[in-house]
Short mmCIF file of C-alpha atoms in Angstrom, two decimals:
data_model
loop_
_atom_site.label_atom_id
_atom_site.label_comp_id
_atom_site.label_asym_id
_atom_site.label_seq_id
_atom_site.Cartn_x
_atom_site.Cartn_y
_atom_site.Cartn_z
CA MET A 29 104.35 29.64 -51.74
CA GLU A 30 105.55 32.69 -50.42
CA ASP A 31 104.62 35.42 -53.24
CA ASP A 32 101.29 33.17 -53.54
CA SER A 33 100.40 33.92 -49.83
CA ARG A 34 100.76 37.72 -49.88
CA ARG A 35 98.90 38.04 -52.93
CA ARG A 36 95.85 36.44 -51.22
CA MET A 37 97.09 38.41 -48.44
CA TYR A 38 95.98 41.46 -50.18
CA GLN A 39 93.20 39.63 -52.16
CA TYR A 40 91.24 39.23 -48.71
CA PRO A 41 89.22 42.56 -48.25
CA ASN A 42 87.57 41.24 -51.32
CA ILE A 43 86.90 37.31 -50.04
CA ASP A 44 82.98 38.13 -49.08
CA GLY A 45 82.31 40.80 -51.92
CA THR A 46 81.23 43.24 -49.57
CA GLY A 47 83.86 45.69 -51.20
CA GLU A 48 81.87 45.46 -54.39
CA LEU A 49 78.39 46.19 -52.82
CA MET A 50 79.76 49.38 -51.22
CA MET A 51 81.08 50.36 -53.92
CA GLY A 52 78.16 49.23 -56.46
CA THR A 53 75.66 50.92 -54.05
CA ALA A 54 77.68 54.16 -53.67
CA LEU A 55 77.70 54.32 -57.61
CA LEU A 56 74.09 53.48 -57.51
CA LEU A 57 73.32 56.07 -55.74
CA ILE A 58 75.28 58.55 -57.73
CA GLY A 59 73.00 57.31 -60.68
CA PHE A 60 70.09 57.68 -59.36
CA ALA A 61 70.89 61.55 -58.12
CA GLY A 62 71.78 62.21 -61.94
CA VAL A 63 67.80 60.89 -62.78
CA ILE A 64 66.59 63.23 -59.95
CA ALA A 65 68.80 66.24 -60.71
CA GLN A 66 66.87 65.85 -64.31
CA LEU A 67 63.48 66.83 -62.07
CA PRO A 68 62.22 69.98 -61.46
CA ILE A 69 62.48 70.32 -58.34
CA ASN A 70 65.51 71.65 -55.70
CA THR A 71 68.41 69.20 -55.85
CA GLU A 72 71.07 70.98 -53.48
CA LEU A 73 70.03 69.30 -50.82
CA LEU A 74 70.05 66.49 -52.91
CA PHE A 75 74.10 66.65 -53.92
CA ARG A 76 74.92 67.36 -50.17
CA VAL A 77 73.67 65.02 -48.51
CA LEU A 78 75.16 62.21 -50.98
CA PRO A 79 78.63 62.24 -49.67
CA ILE A 80 76.81 61.10 -46.61
CA GLY A 81 75.33 58.71 -47.19
CA ILE A 82 78.28 57.29 -48.98
CA MET A 83 80.47 57.83 -46.59
CA LEU A 84 77.38 55.78 -44.13
CA LEU A 85 78.10 53.28 -46.68
CA PHE A 86 81.67 53.04 -45.69
CA LEU A 87 81.23 52.67 -41.91
CA GLY A 88 78.77 50.55 -42.49
CA LEU A 89 81.07 48.13 -44.58
CA LEU A 90 83.69 48.55 -41.50
CA TRP A 91 81.27 47.65 -39.11
CA PHE A 92 79.89 44.27 -41.19
CA ARG A 93 83.28 43.17 -41.85
CA GLN A 94 84.04 43.68 -37.66
CA ARG A 95 80.85 41.60 -36.75
CA VAL A 96 80.68 39.04 -40.02
CA THR A 97 83.77 38.37 -42.10
CA TYR A 98 86.83 38.56 -39.10
CA PRO A 99 84.38 36.14 -36.82
CA ARG A 100 84.59 34.02 -40.16
CA THR A 101 87.73 33.92 -41.93
CA GLY A 102 89.85 36.06 -39.38
CA TYR A 103 91.68 39.13 -39.33
CA VAL A 104 95.27 39.97 -40.85
CA THR A 105 96.96 42.87 -41.13
CA PRO A 106 99.59 43.44 -44.17
CA ARG A 107 102.82 44.60 -43.39
CA ARG A 108 103.07 47.24 -46.32
CA PRO A 109 100.04 49.48 -47.49
CA ASN A 110 98.78 47.50 -50.43
CA SER A 111 98.51 49.60 -53.65
CA PHE A 112 94.54 50.11 -53.65
CA THR A 113 95.52 52.52 -51.23
CA ILE A 114 98.46 54.46 -52.41
CA GLY A 115 96.83 53.95 -55.70
CA LEU A 116 93.79 55.92 -54.29
CA LEU A 117 95.20 58.76 -52.74
CA VAL A 118 97.34 59.38 -56.15
CA LEU A 119 94.86 59.31 -58.03
CA THR A 120 92.26 61.27 -55.54
CA PHE A 121 94.69 64.37 -55.25
CA GLY A 122 95.97 63.49 -59.09
CA SER A 123 92.64 64.02 -60.03
CA MET A 124 91.53 66.73 -58.44
CA LEU A 125 94.91 68.85 -59.69
CA PHE A 126 94.25 67.51 -62.98
CA LYS A 127 90.93 68.65 -63.13
CA HIS A 128 91.94 72.18 -61.51
CA ARG A 129 94.69 72.29 -64.29
CA LEU A 130 92.45 71.71 -67.01
CA PRO A 131 90.50 74.41 -68.52
CA ASP A 132 86.35 74.43 -68.21
CA ASP A 133 85.76 74.13 -72.25
CA ILE A 134 88.11 71.80 -73.49
CA TYR A 135 86.59 68.01 -74.72
CA LEU A 136 87.77 66.36 -71.88
CA THR A 137 85.77 68.52 -69.07
CA GLN A 138 82.62 68.67 -71.05
CA GLU A 139 81.66 65.60 -73.96
CA GLY A 140 84.44 63.97 -73.07
CA TYR A 141 83.62 63.48 -69.48
CA PRO A 142 82.03 60.60 -69.14
CA LEU A 143 84.89 58.69 -70.59
CA LEU A 144 87.55 60.23 -68.11
CA PHE A 145 84.87 59.07 -65.37
CA GLY A 146 85.06 55.88 -66.82
CA ALA A 147 88.46 55.27 -67.07
CA PHE A 148 88.78 56.73 -63.52
CA LEU A 149 86.57 54.19 -62.33
CA ALA A 150 88.27 51.52 -64.16
CA VAL A 151 91.96 52.17 -62.68
CA MET A 152 90.34 52.17 -58.94
CA LEU A 153 88.25 49.18 -59.89
CA LEU A 154 91.94 47.50 -60.62
CA LEU A 155 93.41 48.35 -58.19
CA ALA A 156 90.89 47.68 -55.65
CA GLY A 157 91.11 43.59 -56.90
CA GLN A 158 94.91 43.41 -56.98
CA GLY A 159 94.32 40.70 -59.18
CA LEU A 160 91.55 38.89 -58.89
CA ARG A 161 90.01 38.16 -62.45
CA ARG A 162 86.33 39.58 -61.97
CA PHE A 163 87.67 42.89 -61.49
CA TYR A 164 88.92 43.38 -64.98
CA VAL A 165 85.51 43.12 -65.61
CA TYR A 166 84.22 45.16 -63.87
CA ALA A 167 87.19 47.99 -65.24
CA ALA A 168 85.97 47.09 -68.58
CA VAL A 169 82.26 47.51 -67.96
CA ALA A 170 83.40 51.11 -66.72
CA LEU A 171 85.38 51.89 -69.64
CA LEU A 172 82.87 50.50 -72.04
CA MET A 173 80.28 52.70 -70.70
CA GLY A 174 82.41 55.63 -70.67
CA VAL A 175 83.47 55.02 -74.20
CA GLY A 176 79.73 54.52 -75.08
CA SER A 177 78.21 56.93 -73.08
CA VAL A 178 80.78 59.60 -75.82
CA ALA A 179 79.74 57.68 -78.44
CA ALA A 180 76.42 57.83 -77.85
CA GLY A 181 76.82 62.10 -77.43
CA LEU A 182 75.18 61.90 -73.87
CA GLY A 183 76.65 64.95 -72.68
CA SER A 184 78.69 65.35 -69.57
CA ASP A 185 76.44 64.76 -66.90
CA SER A 186 74.54 62.23 -68.34
CA GLY A 187 77.08 60.01 -69.73
CA MET A 188 78.88 59.93 -66.12
CA PHE A 189 75.86 59.24 -64.94
CA LEU A 190 74.64 56.17 -66.76
CA THR A 191 77.85 55.36 -66.02
CA ALA A 192 77.95 55.49 -62.32
CA PHE A 193 74.50 53.48 -62.85
CA VAL A 194 75.39 50.84 -65.00
CA THR A 195 79.05 50.03 -63.32
CA GLY A 196 76.85 50.21 -59.65
CA THR A 197 74.29 47.54 -61.25
CA VAL A 198 77.05 44.63 -62.23
CA LEU A 199 79.05 45.65 -59.14
CA THR A 200 76.03 45.20 -56.73
CA VAL A 201 74.45 41.92 -58.17
CA SER A 202 78.33 40.35 -58.25
CA GLY A 203 78.58 41.56 -54.69
CA SER A 204 75.50 40.08 -53.70
CA ARG A 205 76.43 36.59 -55.34
CA ILE A 206 79.65 36.32 -53.92
CA LEU A 207 78.42 37.73 -50.46
CA ARG A 208 75.94 34.95 -50.45
CA ARG A 209 78.32 32.38 -51.32
CA TYR A 210 80.88 33.49 -48.94
CA LEU A 211 78.05 32.91 -46.25
CA ALA A 212 76.96 29.37 -47.39
CA GLU A 213 80.55 28.64 -47.20
CA HIS A 214 81.79 29.80 -43.92
CA ALA A 215 79.28 29.38 -40.61
CA SER A 216 79.70 32.15 -38.16
CA PRO A 217 81.64 31.01 -35.05
CA GLY A 218 78.21 30.12 -33.14
CA ASP A 219 77.27 27.48 -35.49
CA ALA A 220 80.71 26.20 -36.02
CA MET B 29 125.17 18.82 -44.36
CA ASN B 30 123.92 20.84 -41.37
CA THR B 31 119.66 19.79 -40.33
CA PRO B 32 117.26 22.17 -41.66
CA ASP B 33 115.57 23.97 -38.22
CA PRO B 34 113.46 21.25 -36.92
CA VAL B 35 111.42 24.49 -35.53
CA ILE B 36 110.34 25.35 -39.12
CA HIS B 37 110.65 22.24 -40.98
CA ALA B 38 107.47 21.12 -40.11
CA PRO B 39 105.17 21.74 -43.23
CA ALA B 40 102.33 23.21 -41.32
CA ARG B 41 104.56 25.51 -38.86
CA LEU B 42 106.20 26.62 -42.32
CA ALA B 43 103.01 27.79 -43.42
CA VAL B 44 102.31 29.67 -40.84
CA MET B 45 105.91 31.42 -40.74
CA THR B 46 105.42 32.19 -44.51
CA LEU B 47 101.76 33.62 -43.86
CA LEU B 48 103.02 35.86 -41.04
CA LYS B 49 106.07 37.00 -42.85
CA GLY B 50 104.10 39.37 -45.04
CA ALA B 51 101.77 40.27 -42.67
CA ARG B 52 101.86 42.88 -39.76
CA SER B 53 99.49 40.66 -37.70
CA ALA B 54 97.28 38.12 -38.23
CA ASP B 55 94.45 36.47 -35.63
CA PHE B 56 94.15 33.25 -35.31
CA VAL B 57 90.81 32.23 -36.87
CA TYR B 58 93.02 34.14 -40.29
CA LEU B 59 95.74 31.35 -39.88
CA LEU B 60 93.33 28.61 -39.28
CA HIS B 61 91.38 29.45 -42.75
CA GLU B 62 94.75 30.01 -44.61
CA THR B 63 96.24 27.01 -43.63
CA GLY B 64 93.55 24.05 -43.35
CA LEU B 65 94.49 22.78 -40.04
CA THR B 66 92.30 22.06 -37.20
CA LYS B 67 91.93 24.50 -34.36
CA GLY B 68 93.98 22.15 -32.33
CA ASN B 69 96.40 21.47 -34.43
CA LEU B 70 97.12 24.60 -34.99
CA ALA B 71 97.26 25.80 -31.70
CA THR B 72 99.82 22.98 -30.71
CA HIS B 73 102.08 24.28 -34.15
CA LEU B 74 101.52 27.83 -32.38
CA ALA B 75 102.68 27.08 -28.93
CA LYS B 76 105.69 25.21 -30.68
CA LEU B 77 106.69 28.58 -32.70
CA GLU B 78 106.40 30.76 -29.69
CA ALA B 79 108.25 29.16 -27.01
CA ALA B 80 111.25 28.87 -29.91
CA GLY B 81 110.78 32.60 -29.76
CA TYR B 82 109.31 32.95 -33.26
CA LEU B 83 106.20 34.48 -32.86
CA GLU B 84 104.80 37.13 -30.01
CA VAL B 85 100.97 36.59 -28.88
CA GLU B 86 98.59 39.54 -28.10
CA LYS B 87 95.16 39.30 -27.10
CA THR B 88 93.45 42.30 -27.45
CA TYR B 89 89.69 43.57 -28.11
CA ARG B 90 88.28 45.35 -31.10
CA GLY B 91 85.75 47.10 -29.48
CA ARG B 92 84.07 44.50 -27.38
CA VAL B 93 85.28 41.61 -29.39
CA PRO B 94 88.15 39.65 -28.06
CA LEU B 95 91.26 38.90 -30.36
CA THR B 96 94.17 36.79 -30.53
CA LEU B 97 97.14 38.39 -32.72
CA TYR B 98 99.98 36.88 -34.15
CA ARG B 99 103.03 38.47 -34.83
CA ILE B 100 106.55 37.33 -36.60
CA THR B 101 109.50 38.20 -34.32
CA GLU B 102 113.28 39.20 -35.54
CA VAL B 103 114.55 35.72 -34.26
CA GLY B 104 111.83 34.24 -36.48
CA ARG B 105 112.09 35.82 -39.52
CA GLY B 106 116.26 35.34 -38.99
CA ALA B 107 115.45 31.90 -38.34
CA LEU B 108 113.08 31.69 -42.09
CA ARG B 109 116.08 33.23 -43.96
CA GLY B 110 118.35 30.51 -42.47
CA TYR B 111 115.58 28.29 -43.56
CA ARG B 112 115.80 29.89 -46.99
CA GLN B 113 119.65 29.78 -47.77
CA HIS B 114 119.34 26.18 -46.17
CA LEU B 115 116.72 24.87 -48.81
CA VAL B 116 118.78 26.75 -51.68
CA ALA B 117 122.46 25.27 -50.45
CA VAL B 118 120.49 21.93 -50.79
CA LEU B 119 119.13 22.72 -54.22
CA GLU B 120 121.74 24.04 -55.63
CA ARG B 121 123.57 20.44 -54.48
CA LEU B 122 121.47 18.60 -56.64
CA SER B 123 121.62 20.62 -59.45
#
């Protein structure tokens, strides 16, 4: 009983699908940015605004949970930080260190980069899912897209943007369905 | 044979204590959602646990929204540990 309640506590941030919506939208933005980058226009401003857009998405997520999720199904703080937070910190610093130490002309930073990106996304999704089955599917999509992009010889940028776009689409569609179901199953306190 | 702690022994209160053991804090709505109890029933059980010193209550705000947070106390952790040891001892006698 204790293990089950602790597992549910760590899975609780995924109850409403908003985490998937946020991650999916961020990846879609990255994917669209990649498409726009192929056009013969100056995209420097776009890539400066993109991180701000992703940060605004994250703030939107926090606002939404405050206004919609917590009044419906409550609020909990686990006693220990979950593996997603720790894993994300380790992955972020680790990948920065890893990329910095890699030569610029090796396979993983060139043709193989979509594979690295897909693997990075897959690990992040597995950590975020905390054992939820649907996150294994998302991780598989990210990894397969990375592998497929490399196999298709798409090149590092195109492959990365396509991996982001497809994974983002899957996350956004799935997150929307979960959110719709969540809102249907849990009345707001005002409706009760 | 020693009797189990009657405060924790009730299934609803055991469920609440088990939930709060793994949490730094949880609000009333979360406990309501996880236990499946009615509001009145849960409030009664939380009051009993608080009266026994096993829970502490914090009334605060998140922005402008009022929030009632529950935390298990060290006394509560000790009582839950004692209850678990009692159950283990009973199961060992049965086997």
